[in-house]
Amino acid sequence: MQVSSRTRSLTRFARSFIHQNVTDTSERIRLRVVLGSSWAVAETDRADADSLTRTVESAVAAARIRPADPAFPGLSPPAPVGAGANWDDATAGASPDSRAAVVRDFVEAAGGLEAAGYVETSRTEGVYANTLGQSVAGRSTSAAADGVARSSSGAAGVARDAGVRLAGLSGTDLGAVARAKAAAGTDPVDLPPGEYEVVLEPSCVADVLGFLVSYGFNGLAVVEGRSFVSVGSGQFDPAVSLWDDPLDGRSTALPYDAEGTPRRRVDLVERGTTAAVAHDRRTAAKLGASSTGHAVEGGERWGPAPPQLRLGAGPSGAAPELAAGMQRGLLVSDFWYTRVLDPRTVVVTGLTRNGVWLVEDGTISRPVSTLRFTQSYPDALGPGAVLGVGSDPAPVPERAVGSLTVAPSLRLAGWRITGGAAG
C-alpha cells in the first residue's frame, strides 16, 4: 500500500505579468492486492472507513478475475531506506507572494524585454508498506523557475534553475541570462544542413540524457531486445560518466520507489563504459539481477525510470569556454519538440530555439535561425565524440515531480543539422 500527500503550486507569467496562480493538493491511497499470480490495483483519495473498504473490495474483486501474471516478481522484502530525501519547510509552505517575488526579479532583470515563464514549488510526503514487512517513509520538496525574455525583433533567450529550495532560485540572475541571450540573438542568419561541431548547454544535454535513459538504460527495453545498451562495453567517450543518485544533496525524489525498494546511487556509465541499466523488480527478475530502485507506477508497461540523473562535470569551464576551442561550429542553448524516430538507435529529431550561434575561430560570431536536427544520441556521445566537458553542472527542471537532471555543457565533434524550422 502507498499513501501519499502532494501539493504542487505554479505561478505563471506572460507578457511580463503574472496571469495564473494555481495550487493542486492531492492525497491518495493506492492498494495492490496479490492473489496467487494475479494482482490488481485500486486507488482512493478518501481516508474514511467506507471509502477504504470499497477500495479493498474493488482491488480483491479485480485480482480474482484478472488473468495470471507469471512475470509478477512478488512484493518487496524488508529493507531499510537511506538518509536521502531533502526537505525545506519554506518551500513546502511557499506562498504565491514568494513565487511572485522570483517572477518580479526575473522581469526586472529582463530590462524591458517581454518575459514569460513559470515558478513552481512542490512538496511530497509518502509511506509504503506491504504484508512482507517492508515499511518505509519519506518526504521531499522541490522548486523550479523557467523563463524566456523576448526582444521586439523576436529574438529570445532562456534561463532555468531548479532545486530543493525556492530560496536557492534567483530571478535576478535568470532574468539577466535570458536578457543577454535575447540581445545576442538579433538578426539571425540561415545555415545550410550538414554536420557541425557543437557546444550544447545543460538544457540540451539533459534532453540527450533523458532519451538515452528512457530508450536505452531502461530494463524493460533491454528485456525486450530494443535497447542499444551493452553492459560492459565501451559505448561512450571516456569523458562520459553518468549516474542516478536519489540520495544526494540536490535530490528532489523520495528515498524509495513505487515498489517500496530503497533507492541508491546507480552508476550507469563509468568513464565511457556502460556499467548498469535501471531495473524494477519485474525486469530484474527477467535478467537474474536485483532491482535498482527505479520502479514507477505502471512500470510493467513502460519500464523503470531513474529520477535523478547526474552527468559528471569536467575541467573545461562553461559553454563559452568550450566554444573557444572550436574552429567552426554551433553554440546551442535549448532544444524543443524533440521526438524519437528510431527507438533502437535513439535517433531523435528536434529544433533549436531560444538561442543558437555560429562560432568561428573560437569566437561567437553571429546568431543563427532555428535549425532542425536529426541525430543519434548514443553516437553523439560515442568514443572520440566528446571533445570537452564543462565545469558548469546545472540543475535542469523536469516535468515529473521528483525528477531533476544535473548536467554540464558538452562540446561534441558532430551534430547532424537537417534543415530549418520548416523541415
PDB file of N, CA, C and O in Angstrom, residues 355-409:
ATOM      1  N   GLY A 355      18.072  30.660 -28.695  1.00  0.00           N
ATOM      2  CA  GLY A 355      19.493  30.990 -28.746  1.00  0.00           C
ATOM      3  C   GLY A 355      20.366  29.926 -29.359  1.00  0.00           C
ATOM      4  O   GLY A 355      20.596  28.885 -28.757  1.00  0.00           O
ATOM      5  N   VAL A 356      20.829  30.161 -30.590  1.00  0.00           N
ATOM      6  CA  VAL A 356      21.846  29.319 -31.220  1.00  0.00           C
ATOM      7  C   VAL A 356      22.754  30.253 -32.019  1.00  0.00           C
ATOM      8  O   VAL A 356      22.275  31.161 -32.698  1.00  0.00           O
ATOM      9  N   TRP A 357      24.072  30.045 -31.906  1.00  0.00           N
ATOM     10  CA  TRP A 357      25.031  30.955 -32.513  1.00  0.00           C
ATOM     11  C   TRP A 357      26.098  30.199 -33.280  1.00  0.00           C
ATOM     12  O   TRP A 357      26.490  29.074 -32.911  1.00  0.00           O
ATOM     13  N   LEU A 358      26.571  30.829 -34.338  1.00  0.00           N
ATOM     14  CA  LEU A 358      27.703  30.310 -35.088  1.00  0.00           C
ATOM     15  C   LEU A 358      28.994  30.719 -34.385  1.00  0.00           C
ATOM     16  O   LEU A 358      29.150  31.871 -33.971  1.00  0.00           O
ATOM     17  N   VAL A 359      29.899  29.777 -34.256  1.00  0.00           N
ATOM     18  CA  VAL A 359      31.211  30.039 -33.668  1.00  0.00           C
ATOM     19  C   VAL A 359      32.251  29.876 -34.772  1.00  0.00           C
ATOM     20  O   VAL A 359      32.293  28.848 -35.458  1.00  0.00           O
ATOM     21  N   GLU A 360      33.086  30.895 -34.943  1.00  0.00           N
ATOM     22  CA  GLU A 360      34.143  30.866 -35.961  1.00  0.00           C
ATOM     23  C   GLU A 360      35.468  31.264 -35.321  1.00  0.00           C
ATOM     24  O   GLU A 360      35.552  32.297 -34.664  1.00  0.00           O
ATOM     25  N   ASP A 361      36.469  30.418 -35.498  1.00  0.00           N
ATOM     26  CA  ASP A 361      37.799  30.672 -34.926  1.00  0.00           C
ATOM     27  C   ASP A 361      37.724  30.970 -33.435  1.00  0.00           C
ATOM     28  O   ASP A 361      38.388  31.874 -32.908  1.00  0.00           O
ATOM     29  N   GLY A 362      36.876  30.205 -32.740  1.00  0.00           N
ATOM     30  CA  GLY A 362      36.769  30.329 -31.299  1.00  0.00           C
ATOM     31  C   GLY A 362      35.959  31.512 -30.805  1.00  0.00           C
ATOM     32  O   GLY A 362      35.837  31.715 -29.597  1.00  0.00           O
ATOM     33  N   THR A 363      35.375  32.273 -31.730  1.00  0.00           N
ATOM     34  CA  THR A 363      34.608  33.466 -31.357  1.00  0.00           C
ATOM     35  C   THR A 363      33.146  33.284 -31.737  1.00  0.00           C
ATOM     36  O   THR A 363      32.840  32.838 -32.855  1.00  0.00           O
ATOM     37  N   ILE A 364      32.250  33.621 -30.817  1.00  0.00           N
ATOM     38  CA  ILE A 364      30.820  33.586 -31.127  1.00  0.00           C
ATOM     39  C   ILE A 364      30.534  34.746 -32.056  1.00  0.00           C
ATOM     40  O   ILE A 364      30.572  35.919 -31.653  1.00  0.00           O
ATOM     41  N   SER A 365      30.260  34.437 -33.330  1.00  0.00           N
ATOM     42  CA  SER A 365      30.261  35.474 -34.350  1.00  0.00           C
ATOM     43  C   SER A 365      28.881  36.039 -34.668  1.00  0.00           C
ATOM     44  O   SER A 365      28.730  37.254 -34.841  1.00  0.00           O
ATOM     45  N   ARG A 366      27.856  35.198 -34.748  1.00  0.00           N
ATOM     46  CA  ARG A 366      26.545  35.712 -35.135  1.00  0.00           C
ATOM     47  C   ARG A 366      25.458  34.703 -34.766  1.00  0.00           C
ATOM     48  O   ARG A 366      25.705  33.493 -34.724  1.00  0.00           O
ATOM     49  N   PRO A 367      24.249  35.196 -34.523  1.00  0.00           N
ATOM     50  CA  PRO A 367      23.136  34.285 -34.214  1.00  0.00           C
ATOM     51  C   PRO A 367      22.664  33.555 -35.461  1.00  0.00           C
ATOM     52  O   PRO A 367      22.866  34.029 -36.592  1.00  0.00           O
ATOM     53  N   VAL A 368      22.048  32.416 -35.226  1.00  0.00           N
ATOM     54  CA  VAL A 368      21.588  31.553 -36.318  1.00  0.00           C
ATOM     55  C   VAL A 368      20.093  31.299 -36.150  1.00  0.00           C
ATOM     56  O   VAL A 368      19.580  31.186 -35.029  1.00  0.00           O
ATOM     57  N   SER A 369      19.394  31.217 -37.277  1.00  0.00           N
ATOM     58  CA  SER A 369      17.960  30.926 -37.243  1.00  0.00           C
ATOM     59  C   SER A 369      17.712  29.515 -36.698  1.00  0.00           C
ATOM     60  O   SER A 369      18.623  28.685 -36.612  1.00  0.00           O
ATOM     61  N   THR A 370      16.459  29.265 -36.350  1.00  0.00           N
ATOM     62  CA  THR A 370      16.074  27.953 -35.833  1.00  0.00           C
ATOM     63  C   THR A 370      16.497  26.853 -36.791  1.00  0.00           C
ATOM     64  O   THR A 370      16.305  26.953 -38.011  1.00  0.00           O
ATOM     65  N   LEU A 371      17.049  25.782 -36.235  1.00  0.00           N
ATOM     66  CA  LEU A 371      17.548  24.663 -37.026  1.00  0.00           C
ATOM     67  C   LEU A 371      16.852  23.376 -36.625  1.00  0.00           C
ATOM     68  O   LEU A 371      16.538  23.172 -35.449  1.00  0.00           O
ATOM     69  N   ARG A 372      16.647  22.503 -37.595  1.00  0.00           N
ATOM     70  CA  ARG A 372      16.186  21.155 -37.293  1.00  0.00           C
ATOM     71  C   ARG A 372      17.382  20.210 -37.318  1.00  0.00           C
ATOM     72  O   ARG A 372      18.260  20.315 -38.180  1.00  0.00           O
ATOM     73  N   PHE A 373      17.415  19.291 -36.345  1.00  0.00           N
ATOM     74  CA  PHE A 373      18.471  18.279 -36.334  1.00  0.00           C
ATOM     75  C   PHE A 373      17.857  16.887 -36.311  1.00  0.00           C
ATOM     76  O   PHE A 373      16.708  16.688 -35.879  1.00  0.00           O
ATOM     77  N   THR A 374      18.607  15.931 -36.794  1.00  0.00           N
ATOM     78  CA  THR A 374      18.246  14.518 -36.725  1.00  0.00           C
ATOM     79  C   THR A 374      19.518  13.784 -36.351  1.00  0.00           C
ATOM     80  O   THR A 374      20.452  13.690 -37.165  1.00  0.00           O
ATOM     81  N   GLN A 375      19.566  13.296 -35.126  1.00  0.00           N
ATOM     82  CA  GLN A 375      20.832  12.847 -34.573  1.00  0.00           C
ATOM     83  C   GLN A 375      20.651  11.602 -33.699  1.00  0.00           C
ATOM     84  O   GLN A 375      19.721  11.534 -32.893  1.00  0.00           O
ATOM     85  N   SER A 376      21.547  10.643 -33.855  1.00  0.00           N
ATOM     86  CA  SER A 376      21.613   9.520 -32.924  1.00  0.00           C
ATOM     87  C   SER A 376      22.275  10.016 -31.640  1.00  0.00           C
ATOM     88  O   SER A 376      23.447  10.412 -31.655  1.00  0.00           O
ATOM     89  N   TYR A 377      21.545   9.993 -30.558  1.00  0.00           N
ATOM     90  CA  TYR A 377      22.108  10.479 -29.304  1.00  0.00           C
ATOM     91  C   TYR A 377      23.265   9.600 -28.798  1.00  0.00           C
ATOM     92  O   TYR A 377      24.270  10.146 -28.313  1.00  0.00           O
ATOM     93  N   PRO A 378      23.190   8.272 -28.880  1.00  0.00           N
ATOM     94  CA  PRO A 378      24.361   7.492 -28.463  1.00  0.00           C
ATOM     95  C   PRO A 378      25.602   7.812 -29.294  1.00  0.00           C
ATOM     96  O   PRO A 378      26.712   7.893 -28.757  1.00  0.00           O
ATOM     97  N   ASP A 379      25.427   7.997 -30.610  1.00  0.00           N
ATOM     98  CA  ASP A 379      26.578   8.325 -31.455  1.00  0.00           C
ATOM     99  C   ASP A 379      27.185   9.667 -31.062  1.00  0.00           C
ATOM    100  O   ASP A 379      28.409   9.849 -31.106  1.00  0.00           O
ATOM    101  N   ALA A 380      26.342  10.616 -30.677  1.00  0.00           N
ATOM    102  CA  ALA A 380      26.832  11.953 -30.316  1.00  0.00           C
ATOM    103  C   ALA A 380      27.745  11.915 -29.102  1.00  0.00           C
ATOM    104  O   ALA A 380      28.617  12.782 -28.948  1.00  0.00           O
ATOM    105  N   LEU A 381      27.566  10.900 -28.244  1.00  0.00           N
ATOM    106  CA  LEU A 381      28.399  10.765 -27.047  1.00  0.00           C
ATOM    107  C   LEU A 381      29.332   9.562 -27.146  1.00  0.00           C
ATOM    108  O   LEU A 381      29.913   9.133 -26.141  1.00  0.00           O
ATOM    109  N   GLY A 382      29.504   9.020 -28.351  1.00  0.00           N
ATOM    110  CA  GLY A 382      30.294   7.820 -28.545  1.00  0.00           C
ATOM    111  C   GLY A 382      31.789   8.052 -28.381  1.00  0.00           C
ATOM    112  O   GLY A 382      32.261   9.184 -28.206  1.00  0.00           O
ATOM    113  N   PRO A 383      32.576   6.967 -28.422  1.00  0.00           N
ATOM    114  CA  PRO A 383      34.034   7.082 -28.275  1.00  0.00           C
ATOM    115  C   PRO A 383      34.624   8.084 -29.257  1.00  0.00           C
ATOM    116  O   PRO A 383      34.373   8.022 -30.466  1.00  0.00           O
ATOM    117  N   GLY A 384      35.389   9.040 -28.761  1.00  0.00           N
ATOM    118  CA  GLY A 384      36.020  10.059 -29.582  1.00  0.00           C
ATOM    119  C   GLY A 384      35.127  11.214 -29.955  1.00  0.00           C
ATOM    120  O   GLY A 384      35.588  12.173 -30.589  1.00  0.00           O
ATOM    121  N   ALA A 385      33.858  11.179 -29.560  1.00  0.00           N
ATOM    122  CA  ALA A 385      32.912  12.207 -29.988  1.00  0.00           C
ATOM    123  C   ALA A 385      32.795  13.362 -29.009  1.00  0.00           C
ATOM    124  O   ALA A 385      32.301  14.434 -29.376  1.00  0.00           O
ATOM    125  N   VAL A 386      33.228  13.177 -27.772  1.00  0.00           N
ATOM    126  CA  VAL A 386      33.118  14.231 -26.763  1.00  0.00           C
ATOM    127  C   VAL A 386      34.463  14.954 -26.669  1.00  0.00           C
ATOM    128  O   VAL A 386      35.454  14.390 -26.192  1.00  0.00           O
ATOM    129  N   LEU A 387      34.493  16.194 -27.123  1.00  0.00           N
ATOM    130  CA  LEU A 387      35.736  16.960 -27.177  1.00  0.00           C
ATOM    131  C   LEU A 387      35.959  17.825 -25.944  1.00  0.00           C
ATOM    132  O   LEU A 387      37.061  18.349 -25.757  1.00  0.00           O
ATOM    133  N   GLY A 388      34.937  17.967 -25.117  1.00  0.00           N
ATOM    134  CA  GLY A 388      35.089  18.761 -23.911  1.00  0.00           C
ATOM    135  C   GLY A 388      33.874  18.629 -23.018  1.00  0.00           C
ATOM    136  O   GLY A 388      32.747  18.528 -23.503  1.00  0.00           O
ATOM    137  N   VAL A 389      34.120  18.605 -21.712  1.00  0.00           N
ATOM    138  CA  VAL A 389      33.042  18.547 -20.727  1.00  0.00           C
ATOM    139  C   VAL A 389      33.181  19.760 -19.818  1.00  0.00           C
ATOM    140  O   VAL A 389      34.248  20.007 -19.244  1.00  0.00           O
ATOM    141  N   GLY A 390      32.128  20.538 -19.694  1.00  0.00           N
ATOM    142  CA  GLY A 390      32.173  21.763 -18.925  1.00  0.00           C
ATOM    143  C   GLY A 390      32.268  21.529 -17.429  1.00  0.00           C
ATOM    144  O   GLY A 390      31.914  20.469 -16.912  1.00  0.00           O
ATOM    145  N   SER A 391      32.738  22.553 -16.745  1.00  0.00           N
ATOM    146  CA  SER A 391      32.783  22.535 -15.286  1.00  0.00           C
ATOM    147  C   SER A 391      31.603  23.319 -14.721  1.00  0.00           C
ATOM    148  O   SER A 391      31.699  23.900 -13.637  1.00  0.00           O
ATOM    149  N   ASP A 392      30.493  23.330 -15.463  1.00  0.00           N
ATOM    150  CA  ASP A 392      29.324  24.141 -15.127  1.00  0.00           C
ATOM    151  C   ASP A 392      28.063  23.303 -14.924  1.00  0.00           C
ATOM    152  O   ASP A 392      27.014  23.596 -15.506  1.00  0.00           O
ATOM    153  N   PRO A 393      28.112  22.245 -14.108  1.00  0.00           N
ATOM    154  CA  PRO A 393      26.902  21.431 -13.942  1.00  0.00           C
ATOM    155  C   PRO A 393      25.749  22.275 -13.430  1.00  0.00           C
ATOM    156  O   PRO A 393      25.898  23.054 -12.486  1.00  0.00           O
ATOM    157  N   ALA A 394      24.606  22.134 -14.079  1.00  0.00           N
ATOM    158  CA  ALA A 394      23.438  22.952 -13.725  1.00  0.00           C
ATOM    159  C   ALA A 394      22.214  22.058 -13.604  1.00  0.00           C
ATOM    160  O   ALA A 394      22.037  21.128 -14.394  1.00  0.00           O
ATOM    161  N   PRO A 395      21.356  22.333 -12.615  1.00  0.00           N
ATOM    162  CA  PRO A 395      20.106  21.576 -12.496  1.00  0.00           C
ATOM    163  C   PRO A 395      19.113  22.032 -13.553  1.00  0.00           C
ATOM    164  O   PRO A 395      18.947  23.233 -13.783  1.00  0.00           O
ATOM    165  N   VAL A 396      18.465  21.067 -14.192  1.00  0.00           N
ATOM    166  CA  VAL A 396      17.502  21.367 -15.252  1.00  0.00           C
ATOM    167  C   VAL A 396      16.131  20.875 -14.810  1.00  0.00           C
ATOM    168  O   VAL A 396      15.970  19.680 -14.527  1.00  0.00           O
ATOM    169  N   PRO A 397      15.126  21.735 -14.725  1.00  0.00           N
ATOM    170  CA  PRO A 397      13.793  21.306 -14.299  1.00  0.00           C
ATOM    171  C   PRO A 397      13.237  20.226 -15.217  1.00  0.00           C
ATOM    172  O   PRO A 397      13.396  20.278 -16.438  1.00  0.00           O
ATOM    173  N   GLU A 398      12.591  19.239 -14.624  1.00  0.00           N
ATOM    174  CA  GLU A 398      11.924  18.182 -15.379  1.00  0.00           C
ATOM    175  C   GLU A 398      10.420  18.291 -15.169  1.00  0.00           C
ATOM    176  O   GLU A 398       9.948  18.867 -14.193  1.00  0.00           O
ATOM    177  N   ARG A 399       9.656  17.693 -16.086  1.00  0.00           N
ATOM    178  CA  ARG A 399       8.204  17.791 -15.995  1.00  0.00           C
ATOM    179  C   ARG A 399       7.646  16.988 -14.827  1.00  0.00           C
ATOM    180  O   ARG A 399       6.656  17.368 -14.216  1.00  0.00           O
ATOM    181  N   ALA A 400       8.259  15.859 -14.523  1.00  0.00           N
ATOM    182  CA  ALA A 400       7.733  14.980 -13.486  1.00  0.00           C
ATOM    183  C   ALA A 400       8.180  15.447 -12.104  1.00  0.00           C
ATOM    184  O   ALA A 400       9.355  15.751 -11.891  1.00  0.00           O
ATOM    185  N   VAL A 401       7.237  15.508 -11.163  1.00  0.00           N
ATOM    186  CA  VAL A 401       7.582  15.836  -9.787  1.00  0.00           C
ATOM    187  C   VAL A 401       8.520  14.762  -9.246  1.00  0.00           C
ATOM    188  O   VAL A 401       8.321  13.573  -9.453  1.00  0.00           O
ATOM    189  N   GLY A 402       9.576  15.193  -8.557  1.00  0.00           N
ATOM    190  CA  GLY A 402      10.536  14.240  -8.023  1.00  0.00           C
ATOM    191  C   GLY A 402      11.657  13.906  -8.976  1.00  0.00           C
ATOM    192  O   GLY A 402      12.489  13.043  -8.678  1.00  0.00           O
ATOM    193  N   SER A 403      11.710  14.576 -10.128  1.00  0.00           N
ATOM    194  CA  SER A 403      12.778  14.342 -11.098  1.00  0.00           C
ATOM    195  C   SER A 403      13.609  15.609 -11.273  1.00  0.00           C
ATOM    196  O   SER A 403      13.071  16.715 -11.327  1.00  0.00           O
ATOM    197  N   LEU A 404      14.919  15.430 -11.369  1.00  0.00           N
ATOM    198  CA  LEU A 404      15.825  16.566 -11.575  1.00  0.00           C
ATOM    199  C   LEU A 404      17.115  16.049 -12.197  1.00  0.00           C
ATOM    200  O   LEU A 404      17.765  15.151 -11.657  1.00  0.00           O
ATOM    201  N   THR A 405      17.483  16.602 -13.335  1.00  0.00           N
ATOM    202  CA  THR A 405      18.732  16.253 -14.009  1.00  0.00           C
ATOM    203  C   THR A 405      19.756  17.355 -13.771  1.00  0.00           C
ATOM    204  O   THR A 405      19.436  18.537 -13.861  1.00  0.00           O
ATOM    205  N   VAL A 406      20.986  16.944 -13.465  1.00  0.00           N
ATOM    206  CA  VAL A 406      22.089  17.901 -13.303  1.00  0.00           C
ATOM    207  C   VAL A 406      23.153  17.538 -14.326  1.00  0.00           C
ATOM    208  O   VAL A 406      23.673  16.419 -14.332  1.00  0.00           O
ATOM    209  N   ALA A 407      23.469  18.483 -15.211  1.00  0.00           N
ATOM    210  CA  ALA A 407      24.398  18.193 -16.301  1.00  0.00           C
ATOM    211  C   ALA A 407      25.235  19.422 -16.637  1.00  0.00           C
ATOM    212  O   ALA A 407      24.758  20.556 -16.518  1.00  0.00           O
ATOM    213  N   PRO A 408      26.485  19.226 -17.082  1.00  0.00           N
ATOM    214  CA  PRO A 408      27.305  20.332 -17.567  1.00  0.00           C
ATOM    215  C   PRO A 408      27.111  20.534 -19.061  1.00  0.00           C
ATOM    216  O   PRO A 408      26.456  19.725 -19.740  1.00  0.00           O
ATOM    217  N   SER A 409      27.705  21.586 -19.590  1.00  0.00           N
ATOM    218  CA  SER A 409      27.758  21.773 -21.045  1.00  0.00           C
ATOM    219  C   SER A 409      28.701  20.748 -21.647  1.00  0.00           C
ATOM    220  O   SER A 409      29.625  20.259 -20.994  1.00  0.00           O
TER     221      SER A 409
END
